[in-house]
Each structure stands twice: as C-alpha cells, then as structure tokens.
C-alpha cells in the first residue's frame, strides 16, 4: 500500500506543479499567439459537444440534483464531513458568505439585470416583450441560476470533503477516484486528475477575471468617464491581484473570510435598497410567483432538450450554463469542501443547495423584475438597448434609474471588485492545495505564485486576445469531468452504504461500558459522575488504567493470532487490531478539555469552570462518553463490546 501524503509533511507535489504550469503556458501561448485559430478550434469542439452530447449534460446535471436532494433527506444525512465528534470550523453566516462569494456572486452582479432582459426580448417559446415573455424570462433565469448549479457544486464538495475528512485522503480531486482505483490515486492517474483540475481552475478564474475587469472598466467608464482601454484594464487587474495576494497571505481565517463577509453585507444592502426604492410590493409578489412557477416546472425544464423544435437556444443558454458550472466545479467544490469541515451531510445540503438558491432567486427577482418593469411599464427602452449593445454596463445603466444612483453605483463597483478578489484568492488557495497533496499549511510563496499567475494569464489574454477561446475550452472540459463525477457519486454511495452498516452495528448492545467496580457501589459511581477532574488526574488515569487495559487486550489479541498496534501519545492512547482486507478495528482514548455543566452545588465555589475527560474514540471519531474513573476491567469490557459491534459491522458488509 502506498503511503498517504496526509501522513507526510506539507510539501509541493512537483509531479502536479511542473506539468500543470507547463500545460498552462502551452495553452496560453496557443490562445494568445493564434487567438482566431484557437477560438475557431475550441468553438467547433464546443459545438460538436453540444450537438452530440447535450442529452448527456442534461441527464448528468439532473442526476447530480437528485443525488444531492437524496443525501439531504436520507438516513445518511447525520454523517459528518469529518469524525463523529467534529465541529464546524466557521459559523453559519460566515460559511454561507464564503461559499456564496466563491460560487457565483460575481455572476449575479452582471446577469441579475442582463439575463432577464435578454430572455424578455428573445424568450425560447413566448412572444417577445409580452407578459408571457416576462414570466418565461424569470422562470428561465431561475432555472439557470437555481438548484441545478448549486447541486453540481454540492456534489463535488461532498465527494471531496467526505473522502478527505472521513477517510483521511488528500483534499484534491484525485480522491474522487478512490472508490474506483484505490491507492493508485497516489500514482500517475491521480496526478493527471489534479493537473486537469489545476489547469481548469486557472483558466476558469483567469478568463472570468479578464472578462470581469473589462466589465469593471466599462462600468467605471459609463459612470465616471474613465477611458475604456486595455491599459486601464491592466491597471485594474493589477489592483485586484495585489489585494488578492494580501488576502491569500493573511490566510483563510482573516483574508477570504473577512472579504466574503464584507461582500455579503454589501450585497444584502444593495438588494434591500433596490427593493425599498423600487416597486416593493410587486417585487415581493413576483418572488413568490416566480418561485412557484420555477418549482412547478422544474422536472419538465430539467429534461427539456427542445428536441422537437428547430432551435439552437438550449446550446446557447442551458447547455452553456451546465458546462460552465461543471467547469467551475473542481475549483468551487474543493473550496466549499475546505470550509465545510464538521458539517453533517443534511446540514451541508441545506446550506449549499437551498439557502444560496433562495437568496439567488430573490436577487434575480429584485433586479430582473425591476429591470423588466422599467422597460415594459415605464418606457425605459435605453436599458434594453444597452443590454443588446454591452451587457457589462447593464447593472450601471439600471441603477441610474433609482434615487441615490451615485451611492448605488459605488456599492456595485466595490462589490464587483471584492467578488473578483475573493474569486482570485480562493482560486489561488485551491490550486495551491491541489499542488500540495491536499494540504493547506504550505509556504506563502506558493499561494502568491498562483494568485499572480491568474493575473498574468488574464493580462496576456487581454492584450493578445484569446479570452473567448480559453473560456470555450474550459466549458468543453466539462464533459470528461461530468463522467469522472458520475463515477465518484457511485463511489460515494458505496462508501455511505458501509457507513450505514457501521452505524447499525453500533446499535447492537448500545451500552457505554460498565461502571467502575467498588465496594461502595452506587455511592462511588455517583461521586465519579459529578466530579470534574483536572488535566493531571485524567492524564494519570489514562497512563495507569487506560494504557494497562489496552496493553492487556492487545496481548490477548496477539495470543489469538491477530496483529495489533498500540500507540501512546501525550493526549491519546490508541489500539488498532489488524483485520487483513477488512476495515481494521480502532479503539482510542483521548484527553479532552471541556466546559463544566452548570450544577450550582458544585460550581458556586469554583472559579475554573473547565475540566478534563477521557473520551472514547473509534475509527469514525469521538463517541461522546467519558471513561474517567472506570476500572481496568470496565475499560477492557468496553473494548470487547466495541469489537463485538465491529464484528457485526463486518458481517453486514458481507
């Protein structure tokens, strides 16, 4: 068996870093030196994929959505992304802010106004610029930005987070193939998958940054008169990358977290201002009706390929979106997995699938319906004309029709900049993780390297052309990735089935061991329960009783022909019984510090409200009970009880 990089010091994986850097340079040279030929080649490739593979895109995305919903409502929902005792690293609001900023925050800024107007002017089936077109425009926008997009991100994040945090595999895309190829993920197949993920992420973020800076420049030019030139765009890009470098240097806790929280506050503020300054009651009514129409037609729209209509609409819109979300999924999915440690699968699905979707649809209603209302009922045709000419300034033209438009435009421009900064620094962090065996405790220069690389790639493409070519290439890469993801979903289901058997086996004889043997019986037992020992007392107990008990059990297993391993650390003891090809049995005792429960008779004269516990941990994590004060025989019986449950688990697997 190969040695997992998780067990080694954090280091740069040159077998991913060097080939990925070389491949990025080659594709960049091709797209920049021959932009027209590259654009034509990748455009033809994308057209071929849409023509022949649109059914596969649609079916795959439908399966991802069904799978995500299934996990949220199934018996697997209580399983954590991490050991059983794991706790989330971030609070709910911070977590939602970060995944939203990385997921699609920037897209809402530019398509919240533009896409509803475009569908209103050219709907797939309704008469253009009619009431039916309004309904279809909002329903279609909801469809493209709703549950399906977040389901793709959620599935990638679930696969990576589960295998990394639950099975100690690297937090990289290669781990998605573990159910299929096992430890070969540490060899060249795994390197190829991570090289693909690095290349896809760099080009995805770079092309978005290139287009985004063009849009920022267009907005500033429209609002302030600043020239709309490549030189200005390069300066803006340098500013964005510089801020991103500062963010990645300060780390996830301070940099990305604080920027995401600030952007979420600005997004909510801008949305509420438009809601209050616009037709408030109409927008609230529209949100309810749009949501109902979206949900009522979601099955039909999910599988609608317009097979019986002579139109290429689906290739230009739905398949484009599905390909784009899939292309971004390695980056966004890995980032969401990185920030979701400790969440249960049910909590994860609600947080990643439902809450962002509800917010996204509210945003699209407030901006989209307000924009259509300006055109349809207030005669502001300049907004529709501007969307036709240049979608990049649609938001700024829209805001000109509201009071305090200068304030609104300043907020919008700041949001766009910060959204791009968070995309750039989170992209650099993800690529650094991919190139470092899934580790995030890497040297600062690596994160700076990738943050600057994103800016350099985007700047070169801005000057030489080729942004369209690489965007098309990135979307075309969605097809092979969808195949890999479908295999990973099957592997995750298999692993969760094993988890279910394990949980079922733990219900057999579900006692938590025996009380300590003593002459006083129940009195000693009560005194043990209400005592709050200090660290030294628990540490001594673990060495005197715990180690002796586990040592005796280990020797008995060895006498019976088993191979065992007993590890003693400063804060833990662990007995592992080797079971060949079957999952090994692990019983550990961890010294943990906790807050005392409030019991007045005990706490009133005690200034130190912490105490220590000797907690039992199995392979799945902490079991939330304390064996401090137990006798050696009680501990031995608890080990044997859990081995009995583990044996039942192995029986269920067969």
XYZ file of C-alpha atoms in Angstrom:
654
model
C 0.000 0.000 0.000
C 1.252 3.498 -0.839
C 1.931 5.999 1.896
C -0.691 8.715 2.003
C 0.708 12.243 1.635
C -1.559 13.134 4.558
C 0.971 11.340 6.748
C 3.919 13.344 5.374
C 4.961 16.955 5.976
C 3.288 19.518 3.706
C 5.341 19.823 0.531
C 4.971 20.841 -3.083
C 3.935 17.967 -5.353
C 6.264 18.585 -8.293
C 4.538 15.865 -10.346
C 1.458 18.096 -10.431
C 3.022 21.556 -10.125
C 5.515 21.315 -13.017
C 3.275 19.611 -15.649
C 0.334 21.876 -14.766
C 2.470 25.018 -15.075
C 3.861 23.782 -18.413
C 0.415 22.890 -19.764
C -0.958 26.292 -18.749
C 1.953 28.004 -20.513
C 1.436 25.962 -23.714
C -2.320 26.573 -23.895
C -1.781 30.244 -23.061
C 0.778 30.547 -25.870
C -1.623 28.885 -28.314
C -4.574 31.083 -27.343
C -2.516 34.294 -27.256
C -0.393 33.785 -30.391
C -3.213 32.464 -32.584
C -6.414 33.760 -30.950
C -8.605 33.423 -34.056
C -7.481 29.856 -34.826
C -7.771 28.867 -31.144
C -11.222 30.412 -30.925
C -12.361 28.594 -34.066
C -10.923 25.257 -32.892
C -12.430 25.346 -29.406
C -15.702 26.787 -30.711
C -16.020 23.867 -33.129
C -15.209 21.460 -30.312
C -17.860 23.019 -28.081
C -20.412 22.986 -30.918
C -19.757 19.287 -31.536
C -20.164 18.508 -27.855
C -23.445 20.434 -27.644
C -24.842 18.818 -30.784
C -23.967 15.272 -29.801
C -23.715 15.425 -26.044
C -26.439 17.816 -24.868
C -28.528 14.851 -23.682
C -25.592 13.730 -21.511
C -25.119 17.183 -19.970
C -28.836 17.402 -19.155
C -29.062 13.879 -17.749
C -25.871 14.239 -15.684
C -26.932 17.522 -14.073
C -30.361 16.047 -13.315
C -28.712 13.088 -11.567
C -26.471 15.394 -9.533
C -29.510 17.327 -8.299
C -31.413 14.162 -7.426
C -28.377 12.767 -5.620
C -27.855 15.929 -3.548
C -31.521 16.023 -2.520
C -31.440 12.303 -1.708
C -28.463 12.734 0.618
C -30.208 15.571 2.415
C -33.337 13.560 3.231
C -31.862 10.055 3.574
C -30.556 8.210 6.625
C -27.067 9.276 5.552
C -27.850 12.886 6.470
C -26.469 12.575 10.008
C -22.992 11.550 8.808
C -20.432 14.308 9.262
C -17.749 15.616 6.943
C -15.172 14.572 9.496
C -15.077 12.348 12.569
C -18.252 11.886 14.604
C -17.044 14.449 17.135
C -16.069 17.091 14.546
C -17.379 20.631 14.927
C -17.727 23.206 12.100
C -14.747 25.500 11.647
C -16.889 28.523 10.729
C -20.199 29.923 11.931
C -23.236 29.570 9.661
C -23.265 33.152 8.318
C -19.513 33.181 7.663
C -19.730 29.782 5.949
C -22.620 30.878 3.719
C -20.852 34.137 2.848
C -17.672 32.364 1.733
C -19.347 29.671 -0.359
C -21.632 32.252 -1.976
C -18.761 34.621 -2.823
C -16.751 31.812 -4.417
C -19.743 30.129 -6.059
C -21.479 32.721 -8.191
C -21.531 36.095 -6.500
C -19.866 37.873 -9.404
C -22.266 36.328 -11.904
C -25.261 37.841 -10.154
C -23.759 41.321 -10.452
C -23.646 41.139 -14.247
C -26.502 38.819 -15.121
C -29.035 39.866 -12.465
C -30.210 42.621 -14.827
C -28.903 41.441 -18.196
C -30.220 37.871 -18.415
C -33.890 38.581 -17.562
C -33.873 41.440 -20.090
C -32.336 39.213 -22.783
C -34.901 36.451 -22.208
C -37.667 39.073 -22.156
C -36.533 40.314 -25.556
C -35.920 36.841 -27.034
C -37.683 34.127 -24.992
C -37.376 30.488 -26.080
C -41.097 29.992 -26.835
C -43.205 33.049 -25.828
C -43.915 36.165 -27.867
C -41.058 38.667 -27.290
C -41.699 41.604 -24.915
C -45.093 40.276 -23.809
C -46.449 39.394 -20.378
C -45.850 35.744 -21.257
C -42.260 36.687 -22.095
C -41.855 38.268 -18.633
C -42.979 35.050 -16.955
C -40.796 32.893 -19.177
C -37.795 35.205 -18.746
C -37.905 34.946 -14.953
C -38.635 31.226 -14.951
C -35.724 30.585 -17.323
C -33.348 32.782 -15.300
C -34.358 30.953 -12.129
C -33.719 27.635 -13.862
C -30.197 28.589 -14.933
C -29.166 30.068 -11.557
C -31.088 27.839 -9.171
C -30.841 24.371 -7.681
C -29.009 22.700 -10.576
C -25.960 24.969 -10.399
C -25.607 24.617 -6.643
C -26.224 20.854 -6.851
C -23.158 20.470 -9.094
C -21.013 22.370 -6.592
C -22.544 20.467 -3.675
C -21.851 17.021 -5.155
C -18.188 17.817 -5.887
C -17.733 19.278 -2.403
C -19.454 16.297 -0.767
C -17.283 13.765 -2.578
C -14.043 15.590 -1.768
C -14.990 16.546 1.780
C -16.248 13.077 2.685
C -13.218 11.132 1.461
C -10.770 13.710 2.816
C -12.242 14.338 6.264
C -13.786 10.936 6.863
C -11.180 8.673 5.276
C -8.046 10.843 5.572
C -7.483 11.092 1.813
C -5.906 14.198 0.237
C -8.268 17.147 -0.240
C -7.722 17.085 -4.013
C -9.756 15.963 -6.998
C -7.850 12.660 -7.212
C -9.656 11.435 -4.092
C -12.911 11.334 -6.076
C -11.487 8.306 -7.914
C -10.545 6.390 -4.763
C -13.592 4.049 -4.914
C -12.602 3.137 -8.478
C -8.792 2.793 -8.376
C -7.963 2.730 -4.655
C -4.378 3.625 -3.690
C -3.484 4.237 -7.341
C -4.732 7.783 -6.746
C -1.264 8.415 -5.306
C 0.299 7.472 -8.668
C 0.104 8.920 -12.177
C -3.732 8.575 -12.559
C -4.125 10.832 -9.533
C -1.510 13.272 -10.822
C -3.353 13.557 -14.160
C -6.656 14.304 -12.453
C -5.080 17.038 -10.308
C -3.243 18.517 -13.324
C -6.610 18.722 -15.092
C -8.158 20.410 -12.035
C -5.302 22.940 -11.752
C -5.469 23.841 -15.438
C -9.268 24.111 -15.408
C -9.244 26.294 -12.288
C -6.520 28.663 -13.509
C -8.162 29.199 -16.891
C -11.650 29.413 -15.400
C -10.631 32.093 -12.896
C -8.338 33.871 -15.387
C -10.931 34.147 -18.149
C -13.519 35.321 -15.635
C -11.049 37.869 -14.282
C -10.265 39.047 -17.816
C -13.915 39.492 -18.760
C -14.679 40.894 -15.321
C -12.011 43.578 -15.471
C -13.352 44.562 -18.878
C -16.784 44.886 -17.278
C -15.435 46.880 -14.318
C -13.742 49.236 -16.760
C -16.939 49.547 -18.804
C -18.916 50.365 -15.661
C -16.382 52.939 -14.465
C -16.287 54.451 -17.937
C -20.079 54.728 -18.028
C -20.321 56.211 -14.531
C -17.177 58.381 -14.311
C -15.876 58.755 -17.863
C -12.622 56.855 -17.228
C -11.247 55.621 -20.592
C -12.238 52.086 -21.542
C -8.855 50.798 -22.694
C -6.652 47.750 -22.290
C -4.134 49.795 -20.305
C -6.779 50.802 -17.750
C -7.981 47.207 -17.553
C -4.433 46.014 -16.867
C -4.085 48.525 -14.025
C -7.419 47.396 -12.585
C -6.294 43.775 -12.848
C -3.042 44.572 -11.053
C -5.051 46.170 -8.223
C -7.351 43.149 -7.943
C -4.410 40.713 -7.918
C -2.494 42.829 -5.369
C -5.457 42.770 -2.981
C -5.835 39.025 -3.622
C -2.153 38.472 -2.752
C -2.641 40.280 0.561
C -5.719 38.138 1.203
C -4.026 34.799 0.466
C -1.033 35.764 2.602
C -3.275 36.528 5.587
C -4.976 33.161 5.121
C -8.487 31.759 5.004
C -9.451 32.862 8.510
C -8.641 36.549 8.011
C -8.386 37.233 4.281
C -11.046 35.344 2.357
C -13.352 35.158 5.376
C -13.413 38.912 6.042
C -13.736 39.855 2.373
C -16.619 37.403 1.926
C -18.421 38.739 4.982
C -17.971 42.328 3.785
C -19.257 41.466 0.336
C -22.294 39.669 1.709
C -23.152 42.734 3.799
C -22.848 44.970 0.717
C -24.889 42.538 -1.412
C -27.727 42.432 1.100
C -27.595 46.230 1.491
C -27.730 46.837 -2.278
C -30.544 44.332 -2.749
C -32.615 45.839 0.075
C -32.083 49.360 -1.277
C -33.400 48.330 -4.705
C -36.318 46.542 -3.017
C -37.239 49.637 -0.981
C -36.618 52.196 -3.741
C -38.361 50.085 -6.394
C -41.889 48.630 -6.617
C -41.612 46.795 -3.260
C -44.974 45.030 -3.080
C -44.804 43.994 -6.732
C -41.315 42.524 -6.242
C -42.378 40.509 -3.188
C -45.383 39.181 -5.092
C -43.183 38.390 -8.088
C -40.712 36.467 -5.899
C -43.453 34.206 -4.600
C -44.949 33.676 -8.073
C -41.571 33.198 -9.795
C -40.555 30.612 -7.209
C -43.834 28.739 -7.624
C -43.537 28.728 -11.417
C -39.913 27.555 -11.195
C -40.694 24.702 -8.823
C -43.850 23.604 -10.650
C -41.998 23.234 -13.963
C -38.623 22.084 -12.660
C -38.938 18.461 -13.820
C -40.100 19.389 -17.322
C -37.440 22.075 -17.709
C -34.707 19.814 -16.327
C -35.210 17.259 -19.096
C -36.313 19.643 -21.874
C -33.886 19.394 -24.805
C -36.175 21.183 -27.321
C -35.840 18.026 -29.397
C -38.965 18.696 -31.465
C -38.193 22.364 -32.142
C -35.717 23.694 -34.670
C -33.729 25.915 -32.336
C -30.203 26.211 -31.023
C -31.451 28.091 -27.964
C -30.577 25.346 -25.498
C -26.957 25.203 -26.729
C -26.537 28.948 -26.338
C -28.100 29.048 -22.889
C -28.831 25.935 -20.802
C -26.004 23.702 -22.057
C -23.621 26.661 -21.876
C -24.576 27.184 -18.225
C -24.385 23.496 -17.331
C -20.945 23.322 -18.938
C -19.794 26.463 -17.151
C -20.983 25.279 -13.720
C -19.320 21.903 -14.314
C -16.093 23.603 -15.446
C -16.046 25.709 -12.266
C -16.978 22.762 -10.041
C -13.407 21.498 -9.321
C -12.497 24.961 -8.029
C -15.719 25.895 -6.218
C -16.395 22.348 -4.991
C -12.932 21.985 -3.465
C -13.194 25.414 -1.857
C -16.605 24.589 -0.357
C -15.220 21.273 0.921
C -12.300 23.139 2.505
C -14.627 25.388 4.541
C -17.246 22.725 5.386
C -15.368 20.513 7.842
C -17.633 19.291 10.629
C -20.976 19.801 8.853
C -23.433 16.909 8.647
C -24.489 15.902 5.139
C -28.024 17.147 5.837
C -26.787 20.488 7.146
C -24.416 20.717 4.189
C -27.146 20.098 1.608
C -29.450 22.671 3.202
C -26.618 25.191 3.448
C -25.184 24.691 -0.040
C -28.310 23.807 -2.024
C -31.327 25.548 -0.512
C -30.184 28.731 1.239
C -27.943 30.103 -1.583
C -30.605 29.188 -4.142
C -33.288 31.079 -2.202
C -31.016 34.136 -1.971
C -30.020 33.885 -5.636
C -33.649 33.729 -6.772
C -34.555 36.699 -4.564
C -31.683 38.667 -6.119
C -32.788 37.760 -9.647
C -36.359 38.780 -8.862
C -35.462 42.149 -7.354
C -33.031 43.111 -10.118
C -34.577 41.209 -13.038
C -38.223 42.094 -12.454
C -37.304 45.708 -11.629
C -35.378 45.976 -14.906
C -38.184 44.433 -16.977
C -40.697 46.717 -15.241
C -38.614 49.746 -16.258
C -38.681 48.619 -19.898
C -42.224 47.234 -20.139
C -44.209 49.634 -17.960
C -42.078 52.770 -17.688
C -40.803 53.015 -21.242
C -37.082 52.984 -20.323
C -36.044 51.356 -23.582
C -32.488 52.697 -23.177
C -31.889 49.882 -20.684
C -32.962 47.214 -23.178
C -30.894 48.835 -25.930
C -27.819 48.951 -23.707
C -28.182 45.277 -22.777
C -28.192 44.454 -26.506
C -25.066 46.527 -27.092
C -22.998 45.748 -23.987
C -24.204 43.557 -21.128
C -21.237 44.652 -18.988
C -22.845 48.015 -18.219
C -26.411 46.729 -17.793
C -26.265 46.952 -13.986
C -24.920 50.509 -14.007
C -27.497 51.712 -16.545
C -30.184 50.066 -14.412
C -29.007 51.826 -11.230
C -29.144 55.218 -12.976
C -32.954 54.971 -12.812
C -33.028 54.986 -8.998
C -32.569 57.725 -6.402
C -29.090 57.931 -4.877
C -27.731 56.331 -8.050
C -24.171 57.508 -7.291
C -24.191 55.705 -3.935
C -25.684 52.598 -5.538
C -23.043 52.597 -8.281
C -20.210 52.967 -5.761
C -21.560 49.985 -3.781
C -21.930 47.970 -7.008
C -18.374 48.704 -8.190
C -16.940 47.847 -4.761
C -18.885 44.592 -4.771
C -17.618 43.665 -8.216
C -14.020 44.320 -7.188
C -14.300 42.363 -3.936
C -16.096 39.475 -5.650
C -13.221 39.209 -8.113
C -10.674 39.433 -5.318
C -12.369 36.579 -3.450
C -12.516 34.522 -6.658
C -8.828 35.167 -7.309
C -7.571 34.405 -3.801
C -9.846 31.398 -3.259
C -8.768 30.102 -6.681
C -5.101 30.523 -5.697
C -5.756 28.700 -2.427
C -7.491 25.814 -4.210
C -4.716 25.405 -6.791
C -2.113 25.532 -4.029
C -3.963 22.731 -2.217
C -4.126 20.687 -5.438
C -0.365 21.075 -5.902
C 0.472 20.279 -2.265
C -1.089 16.854 -1.703
C -4.295 18.360 -0.374
C -2.547 20.340 2.364
C -3.139 23.991 3.180
C -0.207 24.532 5.566
C 2.116 25.449 2.714
C 4.756 28.188 2.211
C 3.329 31.622 1.422
C 5.230 31.877 -1.878
C 3.125 29.087 -3.395
C -0.148 30.923 -2.820
C 1.384 34.160 -4.109
C 2.660 32.303 -7.209
C -0.826 31.130 -8.168
C -2.550 34.422 -7.366
C -0.081 36.275 -9.592
C -0.356 33.530 -12.258
C -4.091 34.158 -12.553
C -3.464 37.859 -13.151
C -0.623 37.268 -15.619
C -2.665 34.793 -17.679
C -5.630 37.167 -17.784
C -3.450 40.177 -18.654
C -1.720 38.382 -21.536
C -5.050 37.260 -22.946
C -6.451 40.772 -22.660
C -3.588 42.183 -24.753
C -3.286 39.374 -27.261
C -6.881 38.161 -27.431
C -7.862 34.592 -26.718
C -10.203 35.035 -23.764
C -13.105 33.587 -25.740
C -11.024 30.613 -26.855
C -9.987 29.624 -23.352
C -13.470 30.170 -21.965
C -14.823 27.819 -24.615
C -12.053 25.309 -23.906
C -12.830 25.414 -20.189
C -16.507 24.705 -20.829
C -15.638 21.873 -23.223
C -13.657 20.252 -20.395
C -16.927 19.861 -18.502
C -17.839 16.704 -20.437
C -14.974 14.471 -19.220
C -15.300 15.945 -15.750
C -19.006 15.034 -15.662
C -18.050 11.418 -16.403
C -15.484 11.427 -13.578
C -18.043 12.962 -11.218
C -20.687 10.345 -12.024
C -18.170 7.617 -11.141
C -17.317 9.471 -7.933
C -21.008 9.675 -6.996
C -21.283 5.902 -7.342
C -18.200 5.505 -5.150
C -19.623 7.861 -2.525
C -22.866 5.875 -2.419
C -20.889 2.680 -1.835
C -18.926 4.321 0.984
C -22.085 5.714 2.593
C -23.645 2.256 2.487
C -20.683 0.996 4.504
C -21.200 3.920 6.927
C -24.829 2.904 7.377
C -23.814 -0.649 8.232
C -21.302 0.706 10.723
C -23.942 2.839 12.423
C -26.339 -0.099 12.535
C -23.680 -2.298 14.118
C -23.075 0.320 16.834
C -26.690 -0.060 17.946
C -26.048 -3.647 18.986
C -25.760 -3.770 22.781
C -25.628 0.037 22.858
C -24.284 0.393 26.372
C -21.376 2.656 27.206
C -19.403 0.234 29.300
C -19.623 -0.796 32.909
C -19.447 1.436 35.991
C -16.239 1.209 37.994
C -16.063 -1.699 40.343
C -16.021 -0.656 44.034
C -17.178 -1.751 47.453
C -19.403 1.276 47.873
C -21.262 0.581 44.592
C -23.693 3.318 43.726
C -22.090 5.952 46.008
C -18.733 5.746 44.278
C -20.472 5.742 40.918
C -22.387 8.946 41.743
C -19.247 10.660 43.043
C -17.407 9.755 39.827
C -20.198 11.151 37.653
C -20.345 14.577 39.352
C -16.588 15.065 39.711
C -14.750 17.404 37.345
C -11.100 16.236 37.349
C -8.150 18.353 36.240
C -5.758 17.527 33.441
C -3.190 15.819 35.632
C -5.758 13.451 37.142
C -7.114 12.361 33.764
C -3.632 12.019 32.290
C -2.575 9.812 35.201
C -5.731 7.709 34.794
C -5.016 7.197 31.084
C -1.447 6.069 31.800
C -2.238 3.956 34.859
C -5.563 2.355 33.893
C -6.139 3.075 30.193
C -2.729 2.025 28.930
C -2.679 -1.089 31.104
C -6.134 -2.138 29.903
C -5.338 -1.606 26.218
C -1.978 -3.349 26.624
C -3.634 -6.418 28.160
C -6.246 -6.538 25.397
C -3.519 -6.132 22.755
C -1.565 -9.056 24.168
C -4.677 -11.244 24.226
C -5.486 -10.425 20.606
C -1.912 -11.306 19.667
C -2.218 -14.610 21.535
C -5.307 -15.342 19.448
C -3.347 -14.749 16.222
C -4.159 -11.092 15.445
C -1.649 -8.380 14.630
C -2.099 -5.312 16.799
C -0.554 -1.867 17.199
C -0.677 0.156 20.438
C 0.267 3.838 20.130
C 0.798 6.108 23.120
C 0.827 9.911 22.654
C 0.767 12.812 25.104
C -3.013 13.232 24.758
C -4.137 9.868 23.415
C -3.894 6.093 23.530
C -4.872 4.000 20.506
C -5.235 0.273 19.993
C -5.543 -0.932 16.385
C -6.354 -4.570 15.559
C -5.326 -5.526 12.006
C -8.014 -7.461 10.158
C -6.415 -8.067 6.759
C -8.543 -6.867 3.846
C -11.406 -5.896 6.174
C -11.534 -2.499 7.930
C -9.285 -2.533 10.989
C -10.714 -2.154 14.487
C -9.627 1.012 16.307
C -10.276 1.895 19.958
C -8.706 5.052 21.348
C -8.870 7.179 24.489
C -8.380 10.931 24.071
C -7.749 13.527 26.761
C -10.152 16.394 26.064
C -10.816 19.732 27.743
C -14.463 20.728 28.236
C -16.652 23.315 29.946
C -18.330 22.143 33.140
C -22.111 21.782 33.029
C -23.827 24.284 35.331
C -24.510 22.499 38.611
C -24.907 25.094 41.367
C -23.839 22.894 44.266
C -20.546 22.181 42.519
C -19.868 25.358 40.534
C -20.673 28.042 43.103
C -17.237 27.970 44.799
C -15.254 27.076 41.677
C -13.697 29.810 39.535
C -12.274 27.389 36.970
C -15.256 26.044 35.024
C -13.254 23.706 32.792
C -12.465 20.059 33.353
C -10.922 17.116 31.513
C -12.368 13.875 30.179
C -11.001 10.553 28.971
C -13.179 10.162 25.867
C -13.540 7.034 23.758
C -12.813 7.428 20.049
C -13.407 4.830 17.359
C -12.214 4.986 13.759
C -15.254 7.154 12.970
C -14.364 9.679 15.689
C -15.352 10.568 19.236
C -18.260 8.709 20.845
C -19.133 11.452 23.353
C -18.733 9.494 26.561
C -16.135 9.653 29.308
C -14.472 6.641 30.957
C -12.538 8.595 33.608
C -12.640 6.637 36.865
C -13.512 3.301 35.328
C -11.712 0.195 36.479
C -9.320 -1.658 34.207
C -11.850 -4.477 33.756
C -14.558 -1.966 32.814
C -12.310 -0.469 30.132
C -11.405 -3.933 28.820
C -15.093 -4.879 28.644
C -15.835 -1.658 26.731
C -13.110 -2.501 24.184
C -14.525 -6.009 23.744
C -18.062 -4.613 23.460
C -16.990 -2.316 20.620
C -15.042 -5.112 18.931
C -18.227 -7.172 19.032
C -20.073 -4.317 17.281
C -17.265 -4.044 14.743
C -17.530 -7.771 14.059
C -21.258 -7.329 13.439
C -20.425 -4.475 11.062
C -18.123 -6.785 9.078
C -20.930 -9.332 8.967
C -23.285 -6.720 7.472
C -20.721 -5.875 4.794
C -20.628 -9.462 3.506
